[in-house]
Tab-separated table of C-alpha atoms in Angstrom:
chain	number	residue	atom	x	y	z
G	1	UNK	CA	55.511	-169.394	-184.467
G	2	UNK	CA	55.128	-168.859	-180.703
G	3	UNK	CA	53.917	-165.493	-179.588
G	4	UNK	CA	56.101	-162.944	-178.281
G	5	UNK	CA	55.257	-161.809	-174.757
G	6	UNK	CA	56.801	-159.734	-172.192
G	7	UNK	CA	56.303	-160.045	-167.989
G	8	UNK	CA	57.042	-157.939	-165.408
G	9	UNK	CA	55.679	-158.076	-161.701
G	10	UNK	CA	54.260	-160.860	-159.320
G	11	UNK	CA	51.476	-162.407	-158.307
G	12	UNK	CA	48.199	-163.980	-159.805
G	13	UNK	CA	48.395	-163.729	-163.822
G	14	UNK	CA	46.447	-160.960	-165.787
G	15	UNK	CA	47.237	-161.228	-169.322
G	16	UNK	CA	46.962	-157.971	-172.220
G	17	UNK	CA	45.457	-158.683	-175.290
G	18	UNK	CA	45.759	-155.625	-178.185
G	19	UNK	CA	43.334	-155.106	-180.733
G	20	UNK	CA	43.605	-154.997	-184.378
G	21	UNK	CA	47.250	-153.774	-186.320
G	22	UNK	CA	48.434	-153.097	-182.480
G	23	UNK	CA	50.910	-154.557	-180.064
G	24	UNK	CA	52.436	-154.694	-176.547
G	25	UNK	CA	53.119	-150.903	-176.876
G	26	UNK	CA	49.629	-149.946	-176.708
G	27	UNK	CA	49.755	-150.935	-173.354
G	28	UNK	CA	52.592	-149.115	-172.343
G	29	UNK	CA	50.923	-146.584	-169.815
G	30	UNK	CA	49.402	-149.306	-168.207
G	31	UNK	CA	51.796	-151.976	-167.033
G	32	UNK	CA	53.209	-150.280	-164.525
G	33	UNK	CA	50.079	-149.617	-162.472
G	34	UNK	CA	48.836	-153.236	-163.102
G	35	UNK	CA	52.292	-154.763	-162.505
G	36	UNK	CA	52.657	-153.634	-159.134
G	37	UNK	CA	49.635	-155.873	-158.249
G	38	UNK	CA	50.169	-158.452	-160.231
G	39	UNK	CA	52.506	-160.295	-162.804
G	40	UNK	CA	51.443	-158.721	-165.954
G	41	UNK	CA	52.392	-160.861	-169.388
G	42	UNK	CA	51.853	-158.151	-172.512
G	43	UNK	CA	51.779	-160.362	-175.563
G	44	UNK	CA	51.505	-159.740	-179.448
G	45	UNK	CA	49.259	-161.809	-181.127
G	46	UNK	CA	50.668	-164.162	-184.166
G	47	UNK	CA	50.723	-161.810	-187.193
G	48	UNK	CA	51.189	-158.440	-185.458
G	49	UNK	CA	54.338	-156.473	-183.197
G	50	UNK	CA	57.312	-158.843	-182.562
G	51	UNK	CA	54.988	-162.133	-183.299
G	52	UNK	CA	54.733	-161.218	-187.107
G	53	UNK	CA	56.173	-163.454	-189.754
G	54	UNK	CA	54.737	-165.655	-192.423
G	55	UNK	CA	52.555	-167.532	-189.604
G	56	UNK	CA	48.355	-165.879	-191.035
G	57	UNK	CA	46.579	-164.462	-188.126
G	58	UNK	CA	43.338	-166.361	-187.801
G	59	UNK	CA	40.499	-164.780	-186.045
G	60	UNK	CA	38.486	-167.620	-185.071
G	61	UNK	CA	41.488	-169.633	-183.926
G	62	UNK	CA	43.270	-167.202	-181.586
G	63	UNK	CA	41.470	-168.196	-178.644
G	64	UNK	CA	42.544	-171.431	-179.261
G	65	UNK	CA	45.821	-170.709	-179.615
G	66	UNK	CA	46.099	-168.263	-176.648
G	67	UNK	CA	44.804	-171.131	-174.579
G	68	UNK	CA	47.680	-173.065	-175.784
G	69	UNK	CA	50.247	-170.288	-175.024
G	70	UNK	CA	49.023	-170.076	-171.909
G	71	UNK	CA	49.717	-174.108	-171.448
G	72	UNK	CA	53.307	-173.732	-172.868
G	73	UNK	CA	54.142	-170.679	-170.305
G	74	UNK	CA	52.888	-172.412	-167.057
G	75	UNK	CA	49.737	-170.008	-166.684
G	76	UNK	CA	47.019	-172.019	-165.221
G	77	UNK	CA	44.338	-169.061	-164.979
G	78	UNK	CA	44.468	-165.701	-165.313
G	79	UNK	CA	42.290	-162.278	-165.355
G	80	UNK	CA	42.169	-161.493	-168.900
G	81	UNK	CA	42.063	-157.853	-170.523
G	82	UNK	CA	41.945	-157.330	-174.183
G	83	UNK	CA	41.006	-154.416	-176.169
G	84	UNK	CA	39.171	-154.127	-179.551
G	85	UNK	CA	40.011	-157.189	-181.730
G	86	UNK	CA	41.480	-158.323	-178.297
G	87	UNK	CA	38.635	-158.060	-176.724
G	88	UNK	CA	36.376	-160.517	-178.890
G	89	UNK	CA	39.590	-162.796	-178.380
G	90	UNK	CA	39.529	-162.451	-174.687
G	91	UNK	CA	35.380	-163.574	-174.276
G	92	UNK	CA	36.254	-166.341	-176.911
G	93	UNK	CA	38.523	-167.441	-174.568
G	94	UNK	CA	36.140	-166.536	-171.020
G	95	UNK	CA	33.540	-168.729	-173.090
G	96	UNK	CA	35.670	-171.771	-174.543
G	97	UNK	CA	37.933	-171.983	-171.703
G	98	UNK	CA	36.324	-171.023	-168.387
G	99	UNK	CA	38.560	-172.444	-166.234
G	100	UNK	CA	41.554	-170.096	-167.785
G	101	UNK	CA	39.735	-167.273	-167.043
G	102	UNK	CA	39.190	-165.578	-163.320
G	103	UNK	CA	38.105	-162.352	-164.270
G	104	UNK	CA	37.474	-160.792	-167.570
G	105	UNK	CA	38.137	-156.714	-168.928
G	106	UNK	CA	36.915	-155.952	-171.622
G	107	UNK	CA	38.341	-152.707	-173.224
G	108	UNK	CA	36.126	-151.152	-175.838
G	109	UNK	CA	35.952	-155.058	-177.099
G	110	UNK	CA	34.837	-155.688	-180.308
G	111	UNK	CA	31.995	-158.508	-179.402
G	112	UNK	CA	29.008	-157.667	-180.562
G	113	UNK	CA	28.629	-157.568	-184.757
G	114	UNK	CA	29.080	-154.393	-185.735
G	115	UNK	CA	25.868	-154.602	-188.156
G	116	UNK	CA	27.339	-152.090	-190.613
G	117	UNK	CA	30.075	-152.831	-193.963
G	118	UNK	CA	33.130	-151.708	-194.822
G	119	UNK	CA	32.972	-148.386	-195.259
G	120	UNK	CA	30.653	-146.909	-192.108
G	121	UNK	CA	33.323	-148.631	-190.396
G	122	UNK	CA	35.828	-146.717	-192.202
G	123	UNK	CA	34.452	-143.710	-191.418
G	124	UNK	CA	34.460	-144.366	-187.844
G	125	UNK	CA	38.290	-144.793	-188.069
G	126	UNK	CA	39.147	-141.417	-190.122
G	127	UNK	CA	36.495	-140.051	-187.068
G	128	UNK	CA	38.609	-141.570	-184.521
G	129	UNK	CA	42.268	-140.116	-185.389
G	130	UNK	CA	40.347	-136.433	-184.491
G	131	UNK	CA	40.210	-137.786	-181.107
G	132	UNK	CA	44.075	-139.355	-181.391
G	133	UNK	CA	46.432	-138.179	-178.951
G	134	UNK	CA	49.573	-137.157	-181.197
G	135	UNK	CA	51.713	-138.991	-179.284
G	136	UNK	CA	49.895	-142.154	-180.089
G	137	UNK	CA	50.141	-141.395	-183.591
G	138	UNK	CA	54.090	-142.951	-183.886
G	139	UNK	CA	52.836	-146.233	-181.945
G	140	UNK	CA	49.653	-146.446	-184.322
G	141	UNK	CA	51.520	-145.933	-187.494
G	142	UNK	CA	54.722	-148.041	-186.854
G	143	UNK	CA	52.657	-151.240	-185.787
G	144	UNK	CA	50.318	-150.701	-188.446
G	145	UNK	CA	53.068	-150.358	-191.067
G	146	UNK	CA	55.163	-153.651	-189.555
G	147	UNK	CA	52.175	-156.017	-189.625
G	148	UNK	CA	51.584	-154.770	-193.330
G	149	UNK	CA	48.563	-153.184	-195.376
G	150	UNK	CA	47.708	-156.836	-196.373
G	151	UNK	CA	47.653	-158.659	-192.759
G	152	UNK	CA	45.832	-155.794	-191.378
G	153	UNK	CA	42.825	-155.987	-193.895
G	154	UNK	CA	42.815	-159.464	-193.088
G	155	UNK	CA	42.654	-159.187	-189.418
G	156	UNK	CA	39.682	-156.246	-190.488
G	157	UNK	CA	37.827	-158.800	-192.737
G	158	UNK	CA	37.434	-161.486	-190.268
G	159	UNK	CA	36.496	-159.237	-187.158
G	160	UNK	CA	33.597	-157.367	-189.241
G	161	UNK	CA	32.520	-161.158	-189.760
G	162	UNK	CA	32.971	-162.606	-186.517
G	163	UNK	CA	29.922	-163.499	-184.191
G	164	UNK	CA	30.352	-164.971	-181.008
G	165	UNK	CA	26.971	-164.016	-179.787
G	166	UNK	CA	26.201	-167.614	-179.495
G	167	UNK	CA	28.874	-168.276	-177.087
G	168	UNK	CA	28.441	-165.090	-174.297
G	169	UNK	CA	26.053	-167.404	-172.278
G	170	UNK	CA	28.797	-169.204	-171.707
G	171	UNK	CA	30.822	-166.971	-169.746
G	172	UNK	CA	31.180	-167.050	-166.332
G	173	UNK	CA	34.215	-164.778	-165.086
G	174	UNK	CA	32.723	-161.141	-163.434
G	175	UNK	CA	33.166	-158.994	-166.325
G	176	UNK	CA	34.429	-155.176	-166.876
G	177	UNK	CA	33.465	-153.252	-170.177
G	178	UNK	CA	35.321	-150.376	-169.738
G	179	UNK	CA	34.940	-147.939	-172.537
G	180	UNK	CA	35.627	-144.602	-174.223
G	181	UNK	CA	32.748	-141.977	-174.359
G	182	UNK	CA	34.384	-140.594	-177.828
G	183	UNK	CA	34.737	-143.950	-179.239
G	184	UNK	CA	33.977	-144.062	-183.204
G	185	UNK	CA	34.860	-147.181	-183.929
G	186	UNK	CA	33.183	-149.496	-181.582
G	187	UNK	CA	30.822	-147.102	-180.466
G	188	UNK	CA	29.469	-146.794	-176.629
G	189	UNK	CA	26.038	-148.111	-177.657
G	190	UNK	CA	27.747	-151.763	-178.504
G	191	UNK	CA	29.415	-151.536	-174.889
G	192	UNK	CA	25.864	-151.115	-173.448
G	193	UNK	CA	24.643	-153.740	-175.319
G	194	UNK	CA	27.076	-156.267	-174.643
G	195	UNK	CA	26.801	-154.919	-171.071
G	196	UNK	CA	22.770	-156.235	-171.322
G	197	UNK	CA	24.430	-159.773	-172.892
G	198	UNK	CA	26.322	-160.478	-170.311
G	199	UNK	CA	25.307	-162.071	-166.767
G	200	UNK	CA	28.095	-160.776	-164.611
G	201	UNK	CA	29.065	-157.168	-166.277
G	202	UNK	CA	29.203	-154.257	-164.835
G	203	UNK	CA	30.222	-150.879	-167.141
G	204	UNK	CA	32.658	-148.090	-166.938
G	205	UNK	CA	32.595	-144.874	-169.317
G	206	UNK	CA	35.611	-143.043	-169.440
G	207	UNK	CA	35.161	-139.560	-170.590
G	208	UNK	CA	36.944	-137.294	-172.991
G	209	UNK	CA	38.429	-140.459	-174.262
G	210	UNK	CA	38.056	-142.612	-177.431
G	211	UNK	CA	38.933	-145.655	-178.860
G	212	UNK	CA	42.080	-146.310	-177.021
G	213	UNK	CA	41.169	-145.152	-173.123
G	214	UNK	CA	43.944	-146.952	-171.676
G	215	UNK	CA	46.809	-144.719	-173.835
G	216	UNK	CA	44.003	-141.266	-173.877
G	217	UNK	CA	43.190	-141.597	-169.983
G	218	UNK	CA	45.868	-143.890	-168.239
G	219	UNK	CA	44.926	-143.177	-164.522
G	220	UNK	CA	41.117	-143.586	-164.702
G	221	UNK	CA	41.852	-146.669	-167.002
G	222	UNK	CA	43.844	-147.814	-164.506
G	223	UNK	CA	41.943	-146.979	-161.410
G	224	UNK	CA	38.520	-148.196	-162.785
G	225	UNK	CA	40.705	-151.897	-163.793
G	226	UNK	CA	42.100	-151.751	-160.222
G	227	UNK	CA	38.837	-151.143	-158.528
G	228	UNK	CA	37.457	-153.709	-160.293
G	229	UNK	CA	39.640	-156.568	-159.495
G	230	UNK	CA	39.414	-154.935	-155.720
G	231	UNK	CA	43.098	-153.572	-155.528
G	232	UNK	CA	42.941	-150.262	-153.694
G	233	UNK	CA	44.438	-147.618	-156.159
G	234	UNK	CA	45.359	-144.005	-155.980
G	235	UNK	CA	42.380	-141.867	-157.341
G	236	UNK	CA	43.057	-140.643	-160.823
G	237	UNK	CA	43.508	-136.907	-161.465
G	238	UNK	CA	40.709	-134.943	-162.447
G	239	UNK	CA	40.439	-133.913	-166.067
């Protein structure tokens, strides 16, 4: 089943990866900032948004497979951002494929093993709908309910097992780790960890927001992503 992708704008490639039961929507503040810079392809992962069907997601292969995609669609190298789950699927693919990846964002990226079971990271989800904007509360729930209770413990299974430690030496695209200060499901400390991992990082805290800083704070997000791939950008509000 090929994955499902939108584009819209021109220019070098920068592809958005979403994190665990999400999709292309959770992006949705974004693209239009990014877009105007460059062409910006949203995709949904195999298993989740408009990519679901029978096809399992597999963890360990979506780099792989995104690699592939990326063959199919013409897109020789791109900057890469993904979030969460997305994120540990966007340094798979910085480490296994270097030469697809020109610079790397990593959003709140699940890389680092959590080091903690089922249920503190349960916890850290019920914690993180206090800091849920209502309005992201339709998104979360309708792309949560269409991939399906089952895929989405899945997806959960594999990324509390994952470990790609072994593998961040191997990256060599200038990374962002941009991050919420609320964040209770991968928490801040894990973003200043990975921060110490990697050889070409450089970290942004965005406060007031949590998991999700590109939907809670859209024009710092979007400023601080700018900045970094050296795009001059209008200053984000205060607040």
């Amino acid at each position: 089943m090929p994955i499902v992708y939108q584009v819209l704008g021109s220019g070098e490639p920068l592809i958005l990866i979403h994190g665990l039961s999400g999709s292309m929507r959770w992006w949705r503040r974004n693209i239009a900032a990014l877009s105007r810079h460059y062409r910006v392809y949203s995709i949904d992962l195999v298993g989740f948004g408009e990519s679901r069907g029978r096809h399992p997601f597999v963890l360990s292969e979506a780099a792989s497979y995104l690699a592939a995609w990326m063959e199919r669609v013409g897109i020789g190298r791109a900057v890469v951002v993904g979030h969460s789950m997305g994120g540990l699927i966007a340094a798979d693919l910085a480490a296994e494929h270097p030469d697809r990846t020109a610079r790397l964002v990593l959003v709140d990226g699940a890389v680092l093993p959590f080091g903690y079971g089922y249920a503190r990271h349960l916890i850290g989800l019920m914690r993180a709908l206090w800091y849920t904007p209502i309005g992201f509360l339709p998104v979360l729930v309708i792309d949560a309910w269409r991939a399906g209770p089952r895929r989405v413990l899945s997806a959960g299974r594999q990324l509390l097992k994952a470990d790609i430690r072994g593998k961040l030496d191997r990256i060599e695209a200038p990374t962002l780790l941009v991050w919420g200060e609320r964040d209770t499901v991968v928490p801040l400390e894990i973003g200043r960890r990975l921060c110490r991992r990697l050889r070409r990082a450089e970290l942004v805290v965005i406060p007031s927001a949590g998991h999700n800083p590109m939907w809670d704070c859209p024009d710092r997000f979007n400023h601080a992503v700018l900045a970094f791939l050296g795009v001059a950008a209008r200053r984000p509000r205060p607040g």
